[in-house]
Coordinates of C-alpha atoms and ligand atoms in Angstrom, one line a residue:
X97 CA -80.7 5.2 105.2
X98 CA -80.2 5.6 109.1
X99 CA -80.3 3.0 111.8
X100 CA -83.2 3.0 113.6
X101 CA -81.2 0.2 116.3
X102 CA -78.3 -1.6 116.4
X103 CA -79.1 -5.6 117.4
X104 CA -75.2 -6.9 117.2
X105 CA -72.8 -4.9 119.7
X106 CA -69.9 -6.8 122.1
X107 CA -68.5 -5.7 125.2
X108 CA -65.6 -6.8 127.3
X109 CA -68.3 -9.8 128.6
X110 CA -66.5 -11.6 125.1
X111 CA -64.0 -9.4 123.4
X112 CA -65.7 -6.0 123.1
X113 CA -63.8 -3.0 123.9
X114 CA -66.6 -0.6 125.2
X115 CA -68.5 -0.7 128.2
X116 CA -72.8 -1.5 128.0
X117 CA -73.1 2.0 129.4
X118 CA -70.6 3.3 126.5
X119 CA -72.3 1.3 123.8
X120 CA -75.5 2.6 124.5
X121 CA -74.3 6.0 125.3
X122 CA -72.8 5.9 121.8
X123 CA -76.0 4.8 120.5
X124 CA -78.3 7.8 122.5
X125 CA -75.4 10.6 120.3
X126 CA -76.5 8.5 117.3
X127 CA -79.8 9.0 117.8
X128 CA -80.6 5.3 117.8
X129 CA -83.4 3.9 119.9
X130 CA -82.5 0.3 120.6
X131 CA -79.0 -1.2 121.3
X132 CA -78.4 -5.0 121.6
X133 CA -75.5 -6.2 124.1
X134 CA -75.2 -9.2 122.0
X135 CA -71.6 -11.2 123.7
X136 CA -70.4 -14.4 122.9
X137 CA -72.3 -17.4 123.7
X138 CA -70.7 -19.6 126.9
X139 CA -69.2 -22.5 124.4
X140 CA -66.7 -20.4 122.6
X141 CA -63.4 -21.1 124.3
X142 CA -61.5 -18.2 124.0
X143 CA -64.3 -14.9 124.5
X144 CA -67.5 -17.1 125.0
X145 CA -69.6 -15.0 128.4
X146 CA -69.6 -17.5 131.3
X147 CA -73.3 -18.5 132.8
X148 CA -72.3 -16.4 136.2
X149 CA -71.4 -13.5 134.7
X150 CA -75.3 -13.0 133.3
X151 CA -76.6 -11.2 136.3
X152 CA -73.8 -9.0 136.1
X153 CA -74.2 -8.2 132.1
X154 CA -78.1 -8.2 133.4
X155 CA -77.6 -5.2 135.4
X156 CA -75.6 -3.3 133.4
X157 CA -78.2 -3.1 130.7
X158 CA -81.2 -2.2 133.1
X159 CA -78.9 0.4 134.3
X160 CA -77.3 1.5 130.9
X161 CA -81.1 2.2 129.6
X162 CA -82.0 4.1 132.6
X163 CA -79.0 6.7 131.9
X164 CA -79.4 7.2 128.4
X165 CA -83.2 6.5 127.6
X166 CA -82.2 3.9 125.0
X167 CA -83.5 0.7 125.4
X168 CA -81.0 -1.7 125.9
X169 CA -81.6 -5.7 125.0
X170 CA -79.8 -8.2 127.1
X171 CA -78.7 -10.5 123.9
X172 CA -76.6 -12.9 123.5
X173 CA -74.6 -14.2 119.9
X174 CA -74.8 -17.9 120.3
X175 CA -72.7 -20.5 119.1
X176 CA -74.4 -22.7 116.6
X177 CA -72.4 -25.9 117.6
X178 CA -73.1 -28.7 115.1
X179 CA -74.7 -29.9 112.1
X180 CA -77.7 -30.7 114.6
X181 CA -78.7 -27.0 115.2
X182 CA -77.6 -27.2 118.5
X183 CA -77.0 -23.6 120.0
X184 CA -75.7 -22.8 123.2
X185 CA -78.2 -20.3 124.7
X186 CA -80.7 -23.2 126.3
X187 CA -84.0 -22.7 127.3
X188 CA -83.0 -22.3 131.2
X189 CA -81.2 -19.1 130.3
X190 CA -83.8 -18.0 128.0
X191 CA -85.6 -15.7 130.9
X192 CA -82.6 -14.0 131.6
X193 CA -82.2 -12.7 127.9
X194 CA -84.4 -10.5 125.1
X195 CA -82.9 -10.7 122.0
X196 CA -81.1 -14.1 120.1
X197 CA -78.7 -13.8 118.2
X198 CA -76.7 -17.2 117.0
X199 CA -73.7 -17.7 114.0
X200 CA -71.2 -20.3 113.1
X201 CA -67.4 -19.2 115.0
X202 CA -64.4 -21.5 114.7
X203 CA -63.0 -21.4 118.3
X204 CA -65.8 -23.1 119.5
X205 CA -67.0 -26.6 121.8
X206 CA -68.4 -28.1 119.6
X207 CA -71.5 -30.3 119.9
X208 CA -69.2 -33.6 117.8
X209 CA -65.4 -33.7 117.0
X210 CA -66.7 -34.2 112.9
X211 CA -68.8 -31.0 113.6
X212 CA -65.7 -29.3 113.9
X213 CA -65.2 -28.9 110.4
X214 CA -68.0 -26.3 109.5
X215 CA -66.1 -23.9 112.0
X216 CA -62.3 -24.5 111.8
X217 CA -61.9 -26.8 108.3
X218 CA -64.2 -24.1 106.9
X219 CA -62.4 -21.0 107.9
X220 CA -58.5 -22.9 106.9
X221 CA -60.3 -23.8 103.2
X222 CA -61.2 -19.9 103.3
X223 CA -57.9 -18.5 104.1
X224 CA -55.9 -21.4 101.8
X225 CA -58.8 -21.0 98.6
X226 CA -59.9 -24.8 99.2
X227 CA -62.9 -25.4 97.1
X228 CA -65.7 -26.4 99.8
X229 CA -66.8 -29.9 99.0
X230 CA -70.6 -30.8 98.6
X231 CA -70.9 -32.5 101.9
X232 CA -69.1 -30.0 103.7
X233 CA -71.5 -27.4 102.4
X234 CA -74.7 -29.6 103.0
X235 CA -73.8 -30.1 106.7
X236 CA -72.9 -26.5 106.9
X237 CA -76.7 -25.7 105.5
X238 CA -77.8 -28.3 107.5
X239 CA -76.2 -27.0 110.6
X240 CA -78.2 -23.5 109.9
X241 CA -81.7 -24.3 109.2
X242 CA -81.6 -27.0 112.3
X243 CA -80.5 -24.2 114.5
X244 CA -83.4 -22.1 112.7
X245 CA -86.1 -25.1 113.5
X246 CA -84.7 -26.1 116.9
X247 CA -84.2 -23.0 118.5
X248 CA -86.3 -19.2 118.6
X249 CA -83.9 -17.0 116.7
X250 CA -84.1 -13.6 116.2
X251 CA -81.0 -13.3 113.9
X252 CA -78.7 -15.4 111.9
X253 CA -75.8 -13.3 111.8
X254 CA -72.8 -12.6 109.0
X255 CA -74.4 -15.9 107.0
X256 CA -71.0 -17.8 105.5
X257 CA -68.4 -15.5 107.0
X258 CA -65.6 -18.2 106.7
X259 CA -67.9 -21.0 106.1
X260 CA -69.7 -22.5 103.0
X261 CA -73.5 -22.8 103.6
X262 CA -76.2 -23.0 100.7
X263 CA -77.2 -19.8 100.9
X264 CA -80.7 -19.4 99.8
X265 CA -81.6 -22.4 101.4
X266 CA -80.8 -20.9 104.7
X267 CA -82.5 -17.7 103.4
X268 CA -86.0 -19.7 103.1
X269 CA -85.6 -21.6 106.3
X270 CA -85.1 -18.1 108.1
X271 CA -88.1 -16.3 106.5
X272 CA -90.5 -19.7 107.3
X273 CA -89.6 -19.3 110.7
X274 CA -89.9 -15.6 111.7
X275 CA -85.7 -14.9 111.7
X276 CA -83.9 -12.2 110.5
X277 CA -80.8 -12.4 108.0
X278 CA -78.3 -9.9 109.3
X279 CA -75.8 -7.2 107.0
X280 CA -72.9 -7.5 108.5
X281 CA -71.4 -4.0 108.5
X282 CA -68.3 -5.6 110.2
X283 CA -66.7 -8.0 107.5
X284 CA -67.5 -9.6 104.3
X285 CA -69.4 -12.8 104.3
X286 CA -71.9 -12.9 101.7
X287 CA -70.9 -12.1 98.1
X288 CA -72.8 -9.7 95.9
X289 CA -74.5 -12.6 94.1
X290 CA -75.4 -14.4 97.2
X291 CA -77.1 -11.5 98.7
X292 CA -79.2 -11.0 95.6
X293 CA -80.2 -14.2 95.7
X294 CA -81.2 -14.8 99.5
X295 CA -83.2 -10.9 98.9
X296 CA -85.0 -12.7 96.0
X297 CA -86.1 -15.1 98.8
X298 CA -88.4 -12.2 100.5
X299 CA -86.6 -13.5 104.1
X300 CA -86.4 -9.8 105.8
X301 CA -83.2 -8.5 106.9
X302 CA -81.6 -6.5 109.8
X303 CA -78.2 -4.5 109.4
X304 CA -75.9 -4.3 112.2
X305 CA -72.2 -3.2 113.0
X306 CA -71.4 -6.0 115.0
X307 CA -69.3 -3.4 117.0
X308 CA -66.1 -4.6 119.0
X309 CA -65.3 -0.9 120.0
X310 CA -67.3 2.0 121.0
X311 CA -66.6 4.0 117.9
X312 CA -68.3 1.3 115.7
X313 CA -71.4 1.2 117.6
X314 CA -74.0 2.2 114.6
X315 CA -71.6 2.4 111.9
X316 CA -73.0 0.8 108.6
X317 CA -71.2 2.3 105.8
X318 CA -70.0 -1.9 104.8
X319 CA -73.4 -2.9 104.8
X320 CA -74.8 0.0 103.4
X321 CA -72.3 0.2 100.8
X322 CA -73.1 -3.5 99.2
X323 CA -77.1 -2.7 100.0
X324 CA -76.7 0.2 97.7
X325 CA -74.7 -2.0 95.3
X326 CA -76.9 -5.4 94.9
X327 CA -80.1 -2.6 95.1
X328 CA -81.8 -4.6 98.2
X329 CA -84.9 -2.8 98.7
X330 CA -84.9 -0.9 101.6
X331 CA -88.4 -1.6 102.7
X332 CA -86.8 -5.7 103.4
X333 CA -84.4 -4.3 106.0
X334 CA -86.5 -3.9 109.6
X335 CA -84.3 -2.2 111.8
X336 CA -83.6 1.9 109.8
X337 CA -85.7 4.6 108.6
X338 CA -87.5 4.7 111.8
X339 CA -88.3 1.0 111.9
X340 CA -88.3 -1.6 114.6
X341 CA -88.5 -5.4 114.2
X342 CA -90.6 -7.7 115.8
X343 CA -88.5 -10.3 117.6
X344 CA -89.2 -14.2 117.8
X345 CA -87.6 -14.7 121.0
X346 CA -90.1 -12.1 122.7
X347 CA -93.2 -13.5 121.2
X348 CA -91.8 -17.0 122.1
X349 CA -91.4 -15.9 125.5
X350 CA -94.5 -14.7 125.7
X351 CA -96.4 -18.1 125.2
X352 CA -93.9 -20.6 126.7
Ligands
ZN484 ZN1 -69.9 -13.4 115.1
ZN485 ZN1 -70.4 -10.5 116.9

């Protein structure tokens, strides 16, 4: 299994350590063809990108592609801020960006004080083994397939890292609406049993590292590990063995 791209890489526009240009140069040794530059969205407090920093991160990636000959998507890793599927990459910004990425984060503004709970009470009832309580994992789910519906994602990433969403449920919603799943390669987030299940679903998946430092960019050997382990078909992942995806956002773009 090799990566064909790598859709989920940060920078120090959030809390990345290497440089677009690095990232992608890491990528062209690699031998991968297509790199997302995928920060923070603007409502996380402490790395989120700010709005006038875009034609800055804009530039970098034209420039980035042009010295290494890998294509470089300017993506973003919204915030999905509430139970109502409210994500902060709007449709004003949407011609600045090409790829759309969005995933639950604690340290976040979000949409309602109650909606804080699916980001923060869900990551303290992680780290203190709190069983999740229904309604906690319905809005959670809720808070998913909304931002599925509502907005043209590309990618859910690191489904219920720190957070308790019905699964499968959020599987379906993704594969109805043209979005990937993403194998995180950077942490744990679903278990074995979960991942077998939403697989079972037919939803199709993309694996990324969800690289903070330039050394990471393209490393799968998490992902690829628990791939090999569940026995997820390789033909359900869309971004290795030479394949490329076909993004949502773009074709959105294209007719709006
Ligand atoms: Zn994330
Ligand atoms: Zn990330």
């Amino acid at each position: 299994m090799f990566l064909t791209a790598d859709y989920h890489t940060h920078t120090p526009y959030s809390h990345g350590k290497g440089t677009v240009l690095e990232n992608a140069q890491r990528a062209a040794a690699l031998g991968i063809k297509q790199i997302g530059i995928t920060d923070h969205g603007f409502s996380h407090i402490a790395f989120g990108i700010r709005r006038k920093q875009v034609p800055s991160l804009v530039r970098d990636c034209r420039e980035a592609e042009e010295a290494t000959g890998v294509k470089v998507l300017v993506g973003i890793e919204s915030n999905i801020c509430g139970a109502s599927g409210l994500c902060d990459l709007t449709p004003s910004d949407y011609e600045n960006f090409d790829l759309y990425l969005a995933g639950i984060h604690v340290y976040v503004h979000y949409d309602r004080a109650r909606d804080r709970k699916i980001g923060m009470g869900a990551m303290l009832r992680t780290k203190l083994h709190i069983k999740p309580s229904k309604s906690l994992i319905r809005e959670t789910t809720k808070a998913y397939c909304n931002a599925v519906q509502r907005n043209p994602l590309d990618v859910v990433t690191h489904l219920n890292f720190q957070c308790f969403a019905g699964a499968v449920e959020v599987a379906e919603c993704c594969r109805d609406h043209g979005t990937y799943l993403e194998i995180s390669a950077k942490k744990d987030h679903l278990s074995d049993e979960e991942l077998a299940a939403v697989a079972a679903t037919g939803v199709r998946f993309l694996v990324n590292s969800d690289a903070h430092s330039v050394d990471r960019v393209g490393d799968l050997a998490r992902a690829q590990a628990q791939i090999e382990r569940v026995g997820i078909p390789l033909e359900q992942i869309d971004n290795i063995d030479g394949r490329l995806p076909t993004f949502r956002f773009a074709e959105y773009k294209k007719h709006h």
